[in-house]
Amino acid sequence: MNATPAHPAASASLDGETIGILAGWGRYPVMIAEALRRHGGRTAVLSIRGHADADLEPLADVHGTVGVAEIGAAVAFFRRAHARRATMAGKIHKTSIFARGAWLHHLPDWTGLTTFWPHFVSRRRDNRDDSLLGAIAAAFDAAGIRICPATDFAPELLALPGRLAGPPLSAAEEADVAFGWRLAKELGAHDIGQTVVVRNRAPLALEAIEGTAACIRRAGELCGAGGMVVVKVAKPRQDLRFDMPTVGVGTLRSLATARARGLASEAGRTILVDGDQLRAFAEAHGITITSLAADAAAAPTAESPRRAA
């Protein structure tokens, strides 16, 4: 394949500003910290205990750790670091919240208790991702710390329209993408999940609390013949501050295990982590990666131009 172009977006210089990172699981927070440094910023990294990558600490000008429900401690950390803007990056393993004795393991501080308690006792509130993350963002805002989309600081990680790796999809596979796209948007509209696995215009697996990788693996168990396509999209009312669809090499490993044919994501609203590694892994395993603009998704084109992370 020919060399892919650089991403046209660029983050303005941060001119020494300290930006907070509330860091969950995965490589994404590492890449955000690297981007902040490239753009002249300082990093106040607060790693969520039991989730964040150890590689984050050397990238932090100020580093700390916090429990997943210790909202007051997180606010205090960023205020001490003089971070008036912060971002959330990385996955929180929500299944751990529903484990036996979870409240003992994730004991909230007072701010965490007052933030989350209404969601557990009121029948008018729910515990979907947007609801809980929105409550956290509101607690930060009330303390004078503005939660911003991570892509404000690293727009180069957003997927551009086109085919990143692998051969063109067949007409039947394109039809599966279009079918899966509609299902995934419906799923996202209810804030349930963002990923659908399809073969022959039949839904094999829909993502919920288990996450993308487990959803794909389940589809592989249900369809031993493989050949399915995975569609991962943003929610119709996606809050860009958090829970953006993210694709990394770990996602592709799940596709390879399931013998999936390809992955379609939403251009401009999906984060691609470690783009060069994604491309290399996909080419080595015969997996097609394509990103589609929302207005083109109903009739995806196999021969659309390539894109770069």
PDB file of C-alpha atoms in Angstrom:
ATOM      1  CA  MET A   1       0.000   0.000   0.000  1.00  0.00           C
ATOM      2  CA  ASN A   2       1.109   3.568  -0.601  1.00  0.00           C
ATOM      3  CA  ALA A   3       2.060   5.886   2.230  1.00  0.00           C
ATOM      4  CA  THR A   4      -1.005   7.435   3.849  1.00  0.00           C
ATOM      5  CA  PRO A   5      -1.369  11.189   4.294  1.00  0.00           C
ATOM      6  CA  ALA A   6      -0.995  13.019   7.551  1.00  0.00           C
ATOM      7  CA  HIS A   7      -4.124  14.025   9.409  1.00  0.00           C
ATOM      8  CA  PRO A   8      -5.111  17.577   8.433  1.00  0.00           C
ATOM      9  CA  ALA A   9      -6.220  18.563  11.934  1.00  0.00           C
ATOM     10  CA  ALA A  10      -3.704  20.070  14.316  1.00  0.00           C
ATOM     11  CA  SER A  11      -3.936  21.044  17.954  1.00  0.00           C
ATOM     12  CA  ALA A  12      -2.909  24.579  18.860  1.00  0.00           C
ATOM     13  CA  SER A  13       0.120  25.030  21.080  1.00  0.00           C
ATOM     14  CA  LEU A  14      -0.718  24.656  24.746  1.00  0.00           C
ATOM     15  CA  ASP A  15       2.075  27.049  25.751  1.00  0.00           C
ATOM     16  CA  GLY A  16       2.930  25.281  28.996  1.00  0.00           C
ATOM     17  CA  GLU A  17      -0.669  24.849  30.201  1.00  0.00           C
ATOM     18  CA  THR A  18      -1.213  21.926  32.566  1.00  0.00           C
ATOM     19  CA  ILE A  19      -3.921  19.575  31.303  1.00  0.00           C
ATOM     20  CA  GLY A  20      -5.352  16.876  33.535  1.00  0.00           C
ATOM     21  CA  ILE A  21      -5.824  13.311  32.329  1.00  0.00           C
ATOM     22  CA  LEU A  22      -8.157  10.998  34.235  1.00  0.00           C
ATOM     23  CA  ALA A  23      -6.683   7.792  32.879  1.00  0.00           C
ATOM     24  CA  GLY A  24      -8.402   4.436  32.531  1.00  0.00           C
ATOM     25  CA  TRP A  25      -7.337   1.204  30.867  1.00  0.00           C
ATOM     26  CA  GLY A  26      -5.539   0.893  27.533  1.00  0.00           C
ATOM     27  CA  ARG A  27      -3.053   2.695  25.322  1.00  0.00           C
ATOM     28  CA  TYR A  28      -5.309   5.654  24.596  1.00  0.00           C
ATOM     29  CA  PRO A  29      -4.363   7.695  27.725  1.00  0.00           C
ATOM     30  CA  VAL A  30      -0.676   7.139  26.886  1.00  0.00           C
ATOM     31  CA  MET A  31      -1.178   8.556  23.414  1.00  0.00           C
ATOM     32  CA  ILE A  32      -3.060  11.572  24.813  1.00  0.00           C
ATOM     33  CA  ALA A  33      -0.213  12.277  27.246  1.00  0.00           C
ATOM     34  CA  GLU A  34       2.298  12.045  24.404  1.00  0.00           C
ATOM     35  CA  ALA A  35       0.183  14.411  22.286  1.00  0.00           C
ATOM     36  CA  LEU A  36      -0.081  16.958  25.100  1.00  0.00           C
ATOM     37  CA  ARG A  37       3.692  17.022  25.386  1.00  0.00           C
ATOM     38  CA  ARG A  38       4.116  17.353  21.620  1.00  0.00           C
ATOM     39  CA  HIS A  39       1.834  20.372  21.668  1.00  0.00           C
ATOM     40  CA  GLY A  40       3.733  22.086  24.477  1.00  0.00           C
ATOM     41  CA  GLY A  41       1.530  21.180  27.420  1.00  0.00           C
ATOM     42  CA  ARG A  42       2.254  19.836  30.885  1.00  0.00           C
ATOM     43  CA  THR A  43       0.487  16.691  32.066  1.00  0.00           C
ATOM     44  CA  ALA A  44      -1.231  16.049  35.371  1.00  0.00           C
ATOM     45  CA  VAL A  45      -2.003  12.344  35.086  1.00  0.00           C
ATOM     46  CA  LEU A  46      -4.369  10.747  37.564  1.00  0.00           C
ATOM     47  CA  SER A  47      -4.358   6.975  37.033  1.00  0.00           C
ATOM     48  CA  ILE A  48      -7.481   5.045  38.015  1.00  0.00           C
ATOM     49  CA  ARG A  49      -6.318   2.290  40.323  1.00  0.00           C
ATOM     50  CA  GLY A  50      -6.377  -1.169  38.741  1.00  0.00           C
ATOM     51  CA  HIS A  51      -6.901   0.241  35.244  1.00  0.00           C
ATOM     52  CA  ALA A  52      -4.209   2.612  33.976  1.00  0.00           C
ATOM     53  CA  ASP A  53      -1.050   1.596  32.105  1.00  0.00           C
ATOM     54  CA  ALA A  54       2.246   1.828  34.008  1.00  0.00           C
ATOM     55  CA  ASP A  55       3.750   3.576  30.952  1.00  0.00           C
ATOM     56  CA  LEU A  56       1.797   6.692  31.892  1.00  0.00           C
ATOM     57  CA  GLU A  57       3.856   7.681  34.920  1.00  0.00           C
ATOM     58  CA  PRO A  58       7.037   8.664  33.009  1.00  0.00           C
ATOM     59  CA  LEU A  59       4.891  10.918  30.782  1.00  0.00           C
ATOM     60  CA  ALA A  60       3.415  12.808  33.732  1.00  0.00           C
ATOM     61  CA  ASP A  61       4.725  16.091  35.071  1.00  0.00           C
ATOM     62  CA  VAL A  62       2.523  15.361  38.070  1.00  0.00           C
ATOM     63  CA  HIS A  63       1.199  11.875  38.764  1.00  0.00           C
ATOM     64  CA  GLY A  64      -1.261  10.353  41.209  1.00  0.00           C
ATOM     65  CA  THR A  65      -3.621   7.418  41.600  1.00  0.00           C
ATOM     66  CA  VAL A  66      -7.266   7.382  42.585  1.00  0.00           C
ATOM     67  CA  GLY A  67     -10.091   4.915  43.071  1.00  0.00           C
ATOM     68  CA  VAL A  68     -12.817   4.793  40.445  1.00  0.00           C
ATOM     69  CA  ALA A  69     -15.345   6.416  42.823  1.00  0.00           C
ATOM     70  CA  GLU A  70     -13.032   8.900  44.572  1.00  0.00           C
ATOM     71  CA  ILE A  71     -14.313  11.992  42.776  1.00  0.00           C
ATOM     72  CA  GLY A  72     -13.374  14.434  45.526  1.00  0.00           C
ATOM     73  CA  ALA A  73      -9.793  13.161  45.558  1.00  0.00           C
ATOM     74  CA  ALA A  74      -9.608  13.552  41.775  1.00  0.00           C
ATOM     75  CA  VAL A  75     -10.873  17.141  41.938  1.00  0.00           C
ATOM     76  CA  ALA A  76      -8.364  17.979  44.675  1.00  0.00           C
ATOM     77  CA  PHE A  77      -5.488  16.472  42.676  1.00  0.00           C
ATOM     78  CA  PHE A  78      -6.208  18.518  39.558  1.00  0.00           C
ATOM     79  CA  ARG A  79      -6.680  21.704  41.580  1.00  0.00           C
ATOM     80  CA  ARG A  80      -3.316  21.198  43.289  1.00  0.00           C
ATOM     81  CA  ALA A  81      -1.743  20.707  39.855  1.00  0.00           C
ATOM     82  CA  HIS A  82      -3.409  23.951  38.612  1.00  0.00           C
ATOM     83  CA  ALA A  83      -5.177  22.040  35.845  1.00  0.00           C
ATOM     84  CA  ARG A  84      -8.251  24.001  34.849  1.00  0.00           C
ATOM     85  CA  ARG A  85      -8.948  21.730  31.907  1.00  0.00           C
ATOM     86  CA  ALA A  86      -8.961  17.939  32.043  1.00  0.00           C
ATOM     87  CA  THR A  87      -9.948  15.013  29.885  1.00  0.00           C
ATOM     88  CA  MET A  88     -11.095  11.451  30.430  1.00  0.00           C
ATOM     89  CA  ALA A  89      -9.266   8.811  28.414  1.00  0.00           C
ATOM     90  CA  GLY A  90      -9.277   5.042  28.590  1.00  0.00           C
ATOM     91  CA  LYS A  91     -11.772   2.347  29.471  1.00  0.00           C
ATOM     92  CA  ILE A  92     -13.337   1.705  32.856  1.00  0.00           C
ATOM     93  CA  HIS A  93     -14.181  -1.955  33.365  1.00  0.00           C
ATOM     94  CA  LYS A  94     -17.811  -1.412  34.285  1.00  0.00           C
ATOM     95  CA  THR A  95     -18.345  -5.109  34.998  1.00  0.00           C
ATOM     96  CA  SER A  96     -16.260  -4.638  38.153  1.00  0.00           C
ATOM     97  CA  ILE A  97     -18.925  -2.282  39.510  1.00  0.00           C
ATOM     98  CA  PHE A  98     -21.418  -5.164  39.520  1.00  0.00           C
ATOM     99  CA  ALA A  99     -19.067  -7.695  41.106  1.00  0.00           C
ATOM    100  CA  ARG A 100     -19.824  -9.092  44.558  1.00  0.00           C
ATOM    101  CA  GLY A 101     -18.681  -6.625  47.222  1.00  0.00           C
ATOM    102  CA  ALA A 102     -17.981  -3.936  44.617  1.00  0.00           C
ATOM    103  CA  TRP A 103     -18.742  -1.028  46.955  1.00  0.00           C
ATOM    104  CA  LEU A 104     -16.156  -2.301  49.427  1.00  0.00           C
ATOM    105  CA  HIS A 105     -13.523  -2.490  46.684  1.00  0.00           C
ATOM    106  CA  HIS A 106     -14.539   0.814  45.065  1.00  0.00           C
ATOM    107  CA  LEU A 107     -15.389   2.709  48.243  1.00  0.00           C
ATOM    108  CA  PRO A 108     -16.402   6.249  47.231  1.00  0.00           C
ATOM    109  CA  ASP A 109     -15.305   9.388  48.998  1.00  0.00           C
ATOM    110  CA  TRP A 110     -17.943  11.917  50.056  1.00  0.00           C
ATOM    111  CA  THR A 111     -18.062  13.678  46.686  1.00  0.00           C
ATOM    112  CA  GLY A 112     -18.243  10.325  44.930  1.00  0.00           C
ATOM    113  CA  LEU A 113     -21.076   9.238  47.197  1.00  0.00           C
ATOM    114  CA  THR A 114     -23.119  12.393  46.594  1.00  0.00           C
ATOM    115  CA  THR A 115     -22.400  12.131  42.846  1.00  0.00           C
ATOM    116  CA  PHE A 116     -23.448   8.502  42.391  1.00  0.00           C
ATOM    117  CA  TRP A 117     -25.976   7.905  45.163  1.00  0.00           C
ATOM    118  CA  PRO A 118     -28.937   9.493  43.334  1.00  0.00           C
ATOM    119  CA  HIS A 119     -28.373   7.117  40.417  1.00  0.00           C
ATOM    120  CA  PHE A 120     -28.687   4.076  42.662  1.00  0.00           C
ATOM    121  CA  VAL A 121     -31.693   5.142  44.753  1.00  0.00           C
ATOM    122  CA  SER A 122     -33.869   7.137  42.353  1.00  0.00           C
ATOM    123  CA  ARG A 123     -36.125   5.343  39.894  1.00  0.00           C
ATOM    124  CA  ARG A 124     -35.974   8.427  37.679  1.00  0.00           C
ATOM    125  CA  ARG A 125     -32.245   8.029  37.076  1.00  0.00           C
ATOM    126  CA  ASP A 126     -30.271   5.220  35.477  1.00  0.00           C
ATOM    127  CA  ASN A 127     -26.730   3.867  35.432  1.00  0.00           C
ATOM    128  CA  ARG A 128     -25.969   3.997  31.733  1.00  0.00           C
ATOM    129  CA  ASP A 129     -22.502   5.195  30.708  1.00  0.00           C
ATOM    130  CA  ASP A 130     -23.615   8.666  29.644  1.00  0.00           C
ATOM    131  CA  SER A 131     -25.552   9.157  32.877  1.00  0.00           C
ATOM    132  CA  LEU A 132     -22.656   8.232  35.167  1.00  0.00           C
ATOM    133  CA  LEU A 133     -19.945   9.970  33.140  1.00  0.00           C
ATOM    134  CA  GLY A 134     -22.114  13.057  32.820  1.00  0.00           C
ATOM    135  CA  ALA A 135     -22.509  13.148  36.599  1.00  0.00           C
ATOM    136  CA  ILE A 136     -18.723  12.963  37.014  1.00  0.00           C
ATOM    137  CA  ALA A 137     -18.209  15.776  34.488  1.00  0.00           C
ATOM    138  CA  ALA A 138     -20.769  17.919  36.332  1.00  0.00           C
ATOM    139  CA  ALA A 139     -18.887  17.400  39.615  1.00  0.00           C
ATOM    140  CA  PHE A 140     -15.651  18.561  37.972  1.00  0.00           C
ATOM    141  CA  ASP A 141     -17.369  21.548  36.369  1.00  0.00           C
ATOM    142  CA  ALA A 142     -18.788  22.585  39.749  1.00  0.00           C
ATOM    143  CA  ALA A 143     -15.223  22.628  41.103  1.00  0.00           C
ATOM    144  CA  GLY A 144     -13.971  24.836  38.261  1.00  0.00           C
ATOM    145  CA  ILE A 145     -12.352  22.080  36.184  1.00  0.00           C
ATOM    146  CA  ARG A 146     -13.710  21.805  32.645  1.00  0.00           C
ATOM    147  CA  ILE A 147     -13.851  18.334  31.123  1.00  0.00           C
ATOM    148  CA  CYS A 148     -12.885  18.515  27.438  1.00  0.00           C
ATOM    149  CA  PRO A 149     -12.845  15.942  24.626  1.00  0.00           C
ATOM    150  CA  ALA A 150      -9.459  14.225  24.485  1.00  0.00           C
ATOM    151  CA  THR A 151      -9.462  14.769  20.733  1.00  0.00           C
ATOM    152  CA  ASP A 152      -9.267  18.530  21.364  1.00  0.00           C
ATOM    153  CA  PHE A 153      -5.640  17.813  22.246  1.00  0.00           C
ATOM    154  CA  ALA A 154      -4.940  14.979  19.782  1.00  0.00           C
ATOM    155  CA  PRO A 155      -7.192  15.382  16.722  1.00  0.00           C
ATOM    156  CA  GLU A 156      -4.675  13.371  14.696  1.00  0.00           C
ATOM    157  CA  LEU A 157      -6.027  10.204  16.359  1.00  0.00           C
ATOM    158  CA  LEU A 158      -9.447  10.558  14.714  1.00  0.00           C
ATOM    159  CA  ALA A 159     -10.186   8.222  11.809  1.00  0.00           C
ATOM    160  CA  LEU A 160     -10.402   9.804   8.378  1.00  0.00           C
ATOM    161  CA  PRO A 161     -12.716   8.375   5.702  1.00  0.00           C
ATOM    162  CA  GLY A 162     -11.298   5.512   3.696  1.00  0.00           C
ATOM    163  CA  ARG A 163      -9.687   2.092   3.836  1.00  0.00           C
ATOM    164  CA  LEU A 164      -6.729   1.791   6.193  1.00  0.00           C
ATOM    165  CA  ALA A 165      -5.775  -1.821   5.543  1.00  0.00           C
ATOM    166  CA  GLY A 166      -6.788  -5.034   3.844  1.00  0.00           C
ATOM    167  CA  PRO A 167      -8.470  -5.793   0.519  1.00  0.00           C
ATOM    168  CA  PRO A 168     -11.758  -4.197  -0.563  1.00  0.00           C
ATOM    169  CA  LEU A 169     -14.895  -5.638   0.966  1.00  0.00           C
ATOM    170  CA  SER A 170     -17.181  -7.665  -1.289  1.00  0.00           C
ATOM    171  CA  ALA A 171     -20.633  -6.385  -2.206  1.00  0.00           C
ATOM    172  CA  ALA A 172     -22.158  -8.805   0.326  1.00  0.00           C
ATOM    173  CA  GLU A 173     -19.807  -7.576   3.052  1.00  0.00           C
ATOM    174  CA  GLU A 174     -20.625  -3.967   2.228  1.00  0.00           C
ATOM    175  CA  ALA A 175     -24.299  -4.839   2.609  1.00  0.00           C
ATOM    176  CA  ASP A 176     -23.486  -6.335   6.019  1.00  0.00           C
ATOM    177  CA  VAL A 177     -21.742  -3.096   6.995  1.00  0.00           C
ATOM    178  CA  ALA A 178     -24.743  -1.000   5.973  1.00  0.00           C
ATOM    179  CA  PHE A 179     -27.087  -3.352   7.868  1.00  0.00           C
ATOM    180  CA  GLY A 180     -24.854  -3.387  10.950  1.00  0.00           C
ATOM    181  CA  TRP A 181     -24.465   0.399  10.863  1.00  0.00           C
ATOM    182  CA  ARG A 182     -28.204   0.910  11.237  1.00  0.00           C
ATOM    183  CA  LEU A 183     -28.363  -1.578  14.112  1.00  0.00           C
ATOM    184  CA  ALA A 184     -25.371  -0.038  15.874  1.00  0.00           C
ATOM    185  CA  LYS A 185     -26.871   3.445  15.650  1.00  0.00           C
ATOM    186  CA  GLU A 186     -30.093   2.148  17.184  1.00  0.00           C
ATOM    187  CA  LEU A 187     -28.114   0.445  19.941  1.00  0.00           C
ATOM    188  CA  GLY A 188     -26.155   3.637  20.603  1.00  0.00           C
ATOM    189  CA  ALA A 189     -29.325   5.735  20.693  1.00  0.00           C
ATOM    190  CA  HIS A 190     -30.278   3.814  23.840  1.00  0.00           C
ATOM    191  CA  ASP A 191     -26.736   4.126  25.301  1.00  0.00           C
ATOM    192  CA  ILE A 192     -26.374   0.346  25.440  1.00  0.00           C
ATOM    193  CA  GLY A 193     -23.304  -0.257  23.265  1.00  0.00           C
ATOM    194  CA  GLN A 194     -21.583   0.855  20.078  1.00  0.00           C
ATOM    195  CA  THR A 195     -20.617  -2.407  18.353  1.00  0.00           C
ATOM    196  CA  VAL A 196     -22.571  -4.901  16.251  1.00  0.00           C
ATOM    197  CA  VAL A 197     -21.259  -8.078  14.583  1.00  0.00           C
ATOM    198  CA  VAL A 198     -23.053  -9.155  11.405  1.00  0.00           C
ATOM    199  CA  ARG A 199     -22.903 -11.953   8.826  1.00  0.00           C
ATOM    200  CA  ASN A 200     -25.266 -12.277   5.876  1.00  0.00           C
ATOM    201  CA  ARG A 201     -27.329  -9.378   7.248  1.00  0.00           C
ATOM    202  CA  ALA A 202     -27.999 -11.275  10.472  1.00  0.00           C
ATOM    203  CA  PRO A 203     -26.888  -9.804  13.823  1.00  0.00           C
ATOM    204  CA  LEU A 204     -24.608 -12.271  15.610  1.00  0.00           C
ATOM    205  CA  ALA A 205     -23.742 -10.200  18.683  1.00  0.00           C
ATOM    206  CA  LEU A 206     -24.624  -6.794  20.116  1.00  0.00           C
ATOM    207  CA  GLU A 207     -22.351  -5.027  22.581  1.00  0.00           C
ATOM    208  CA  ALA A 208     -23.561  -4.222  26.085  1.00  0.00           C
ATOM    209  CA  ILE A 209     -21.678  -3.973  29.375  1.00  0.00           C
ATOM    210  CA  GLU A 210     -19.080  -6.606  28.415  1.00  0.00           C
ATOM    211  CA  GLY A 211     -17.298  -4.335  25.920  1.00  0.00           C
ATOM    212  CA  THR A 212     -16.234  -4.615  22.295  1.00  0.00           C
ATOM    213  CA  ALA A 213     -13.649  -7.390  22.592  1.00  0.00           C
ATOM    214  CA  ALA A 214     -15.977  -9.742  24.461  1.00  0.00           C
ATOM    215  CA  CYS A 215     -18.794  -8.980  22.016  1.00  0.00           C
ATOM    216  CA  ILE A 216     -16.581  -9.960  19.075  1.00  0.00           C
ATOM    217  CA  ARG A 217     -15.345 -13.104  20.805  1.00  0.00           C
ATOM    218  CA  ARG A 218     -18.935 -14.140  21.521  1.00  0.00           C
ATOM    219  CA  ALA A 219     -19.792 -13.736  17.836  1.00  0.00           C
ATOM    220  CA  GLY A 220     -16.856 -15.954  16.961  1.00  0.00           C
ATOM    221  CA  GLU A 221     -18.129 -18.650  19.313  1.00  0.00           C
ATOM    222  CA  LEU A 222     -21.597 -18.435  17.753  1.00  0.00           C
ATOM    223  CA  CYS A 223     -20.338 -18.453  14.163  1.00  0.00           C
ATOM    224  CA  GLY A 224     -17.442 -20.869  13.866  1.00  0.00           C
ATOM    225  CA  ALA A 225     -17.214 -20.334  10.115  1.00  0.00           C
ATOM    226  CA  GLY A 226     -16.077 -16.743  10.618  1.00  0.00           C
ATOM    227  CA  GLY A 227     -16.425 -14.243   7.798  1.00  0.00           C
ATOM    228  CA  MET A 228     -18.416 -11.699   9.787  1.00  0.00           C
ATOM    229  CA  VAL A 229     -17.980  -7.928   9.789  1.00  0.00           C
ATOM    230  CA  VAL A 230     -17.746  -5.768  12.912  1.00  0.00           C
ATOM    231  CA  VAL A 231     -19.339  -2.308  12.900  1.00  0.00           C
ATOM    232  CA  LYS A 232     -18.392   0.190  15.618  1.00  0.00           C
ATOM    233  CA  VAL A 233     -19.965   3.660  15.591  1.00  0.00           C
ATOM    234  CA  ALA A 234     -20.505   6.724  17.748  1.00  0.00           C
ATOM    235  CA  LYS A 235     -23.832   7.215  19.443  1.00  0.00           C
ATOM    236  CA  PRO A 236     -26.300   9.454  17.584  1.00  0.00           C
ATOM    237  CA  ARG A 237     -26.024  11.997  20.426  1.00  0.00           C
ATOM    238  CA  GLN A 238     -22.401  11.239  21.272  1.00  0.00           C
ATOM    239  CA  ASP A 239     -20.930  13.356  24.068  1.00  0.00           C
ATOM    240  CA  LEU A 240     -17.464  13.980  22.662  1.00  0.00           C
ATOM    241  CA  ARG A 241     -16.022  14.481  26.150  1.00  0.00           C
ATOM    242  CA  PHE A 242     -16.089  10.771  26.905  1.00  0.00           C
ATOM    243  CA  ASP A 243     -16.895   7.266  25.673  1.00  0.00           C
ATOM    244  CA  MET A 244     -15.766   7.902  22.099  1.00  0.00           C
ATOM    245  CA  PRO A 245     -15.447   4.674  20.091  1.00  0.00           C
ATOM    246  CA  THR A 246     -11.821   3.524  20.228  1.00  0.00           C
ATOM    247  CA  VAL A 247     -10.079   0.897  18.109  1.00  0.00           C
ATOM    248  CA  GLY A 248      -6.679  -0.547  18.965  1.00  0.00           C
ATOM    249  CA  VAL A 249      -4.631  -3.636  18.243  1.00  0.00           C
ATOM    250  CA  GLY A 250      -6.485  -5.450  21.025  1.00  0.00           C
ATOM    251  CA  THR A 251      -9.705  -5.010  19.047  1.00  0.00           C
ATOM    252  CA  LEU A 252      -8.068  -6.536  15.977  1.00  0.00           C
ATOM    253  CA  ARG A 253      -6.794  -9.493  18.000  1.00  0.00           C
ATOM    254  CA  SER A 254     -10.419 -10.231  18.890  1.00  0.00           C
ATOM    255  CA  LEU A 255     -11.355 -10.030  15.196  1.00  0.00           C
ATOM    256  CA  ALA A 256      -8.541 -12.412  14.278  1.00  0.00           C
ATOM    257  CA  THR A 257      -9.615 -14.901  16.963  1.00  0.00           C
ATOM    258  CA  ALA A 258     -13.211 -14.753  15.708  1.00  0.00           C
ATOM    259  CA  ARG A 259     -12.011 -15.088  12.081  1.00  0.00           C
ATOM    260  CA  ALA A 260     -13.846 -11.864  11.255  1.00  0.00           C
ATOM    261  CA  ARG A 261     -13.479 -10.388   7.785  1.00  0.00           C
ATOM    262  CA  GLY A 262     -13.323  -6.704   8.593  1.00  0.00           C
ATOM    263  CA  LEU A 263     -14.003  -3.734  10.842  1.00  0.00           C
ATOM    264  CA  ALA A 264     -15.985  -0.634   9.843  1.00  0.00           C
ATOM    265  CA  SER A 265     -15.899   2.471  12.018  1.00  0.00           C
ATOM    266  CA  GLU A 266     -17.248   6.019  11.826  1.00  0.00           C
ATOM    267  CA  ALA A 267     -14.883   8.576  10.324  1.00  0.00           C
ATOM    268  CA  GLY A 268     -14.250  11.658  12.434  1.00  0.00           C
ATOM    269  CA  ARG A 269     -15.920  10.068  15.469  1.00  0.00           C
ATOM    270  CA  THR A 270     -13.657   7.075  16.120  1.00  0.00           C
ATOM    271  CA  ILE A 271     -10.224   7.086  17.752  1.00  0.00           C
ATOM    272  CA  LEU A 272      -7.570   4.856  16.197  1.00  0.00           C
ATOM    273  CA  VAL A 273      -4.814   3.983  18.633  1.00  0.00           C
ATOM    274  CA  ASP A 274      -1.324   3.108  17.315  1.00  0.00           C
ATOM    275  CA  GLY A 275      -2.288   3.488  13.646  1.00  0.00           C
ATOM    276  CA  ASP A 276       0.886   1.967  12.218  1.00  0.00           C
ATOM    277  CA  GLN A 277       0.529  -1.114  14.404  1.00  0.00           C
ATOM    278  CA  LEU A 278      -3.155  -1.386  13.491  1.00  0.00           C
ATOM    279  CA  ARG A 279      -2.289  -1.353   9.809  1.00  0.00           C
ATOM    280  CA  ALA A 280       0.505  -3.911  10.168  1.00  0.00           C
ATOM    281  CA  PHE A 281      -1.621  -6.310  12.232  1.00  0.00           C
ATOM    282  CA  ALA A 282      -4.570  -6.036   9.852  1.00  0.00           C
ATOM    283  CA  GLU A 283      -2.431  -6.682   6.769  1.00  0.00           C
ATOM    284  CA  ALA A 284      -0.755  -9.661   8.436  1.00  0.00           C
ATOM    285  CA  HIS A 285      -4.131 -11.236   9.325  1.00  0.00           C
ATOM    286  CA  GLY A 286      -6.087 -10.305   6.199  1.00  0.00           C
ATOM    287  CA  ILE A 287      -8.461  -7.992   8.069  1.00  0.00           C
ATOM    288  CA  THR A 288      -9.986  -5.002   6.294  1.00  0.00           C
ATOM    289  CA  ILE A 289     -10.248  -1.770   8.289  1.00  0.00           C
ATOM    290  CA  THR A 290     -12.421   0.950   6.822  1.00  0.00           C
ATOM    291  CA  SER A 291     -13.834   4.227   8.138  1.00  0.00           C
ATOM    292  CA  LEU A 292     -17.012   5.681   6.701  1.00  0.00           C
ATOM    293  CA  ALA A 293     -18.627   9.092   6.923  1.00  0.00           C
ATOM    294  CA  ALA A 294     -22.105   8.845   8.405  1.00  0.00           C
ATOM    295  CA  ASP A 295     -23.796  10.036   5.209  1.00  0.00           C
ATOM    296  CA  ALA A 296     -22.019   7.338   3.183  1.00  0.00           C
ATOM    297  CA  ALA A 297     -22.605   4.475   5.592  1.00  0.00           C
ATOM    298  CA  ALA A 298     -25.915   3.357   4.136  1.00  0.00           C
ATOM    299  CA  ALA A 299     -24.090   2.531   0.898  1.00  0.00           C
ATOM    300  CA  PRO A 300     -20.420   1.961   1.822  1.00  0.00           C
ATOM    301  CA  THR A 301     -17.857   2.018  -0.963  1.00  0.00           C
ATOM    302  CA  ALA A 302     -15.114  -0.609  -0.910  1.00  0.00           C
ATOM    303  CA  GLU A 303     -12.731   1.480  -2.978  1.00  0.00           C
ATOM    304  CA  SER A 304     -12.773   4.625  -0.815  1.00  0.00           C
ATOM    305  CA  PRO A 305      -9.329   6.180  -0.207  1.00  0.00           C
ATOM    306  CA  ARG A 306      -7.095   5.119   2.634  1.00  0.00           C
ATOM    307  CA  ARG A 307      -6.672   7.043   5.860  1.00  0.00           C
ATOM    308  CA  ALA A 308      -4.065   7.380   8.568  1.00  0.00           C
ATOM    309  CA  ALA A 309      -4.251   7.500  12.338  1.00  0.00           C
TER     310      ALA A 309
END
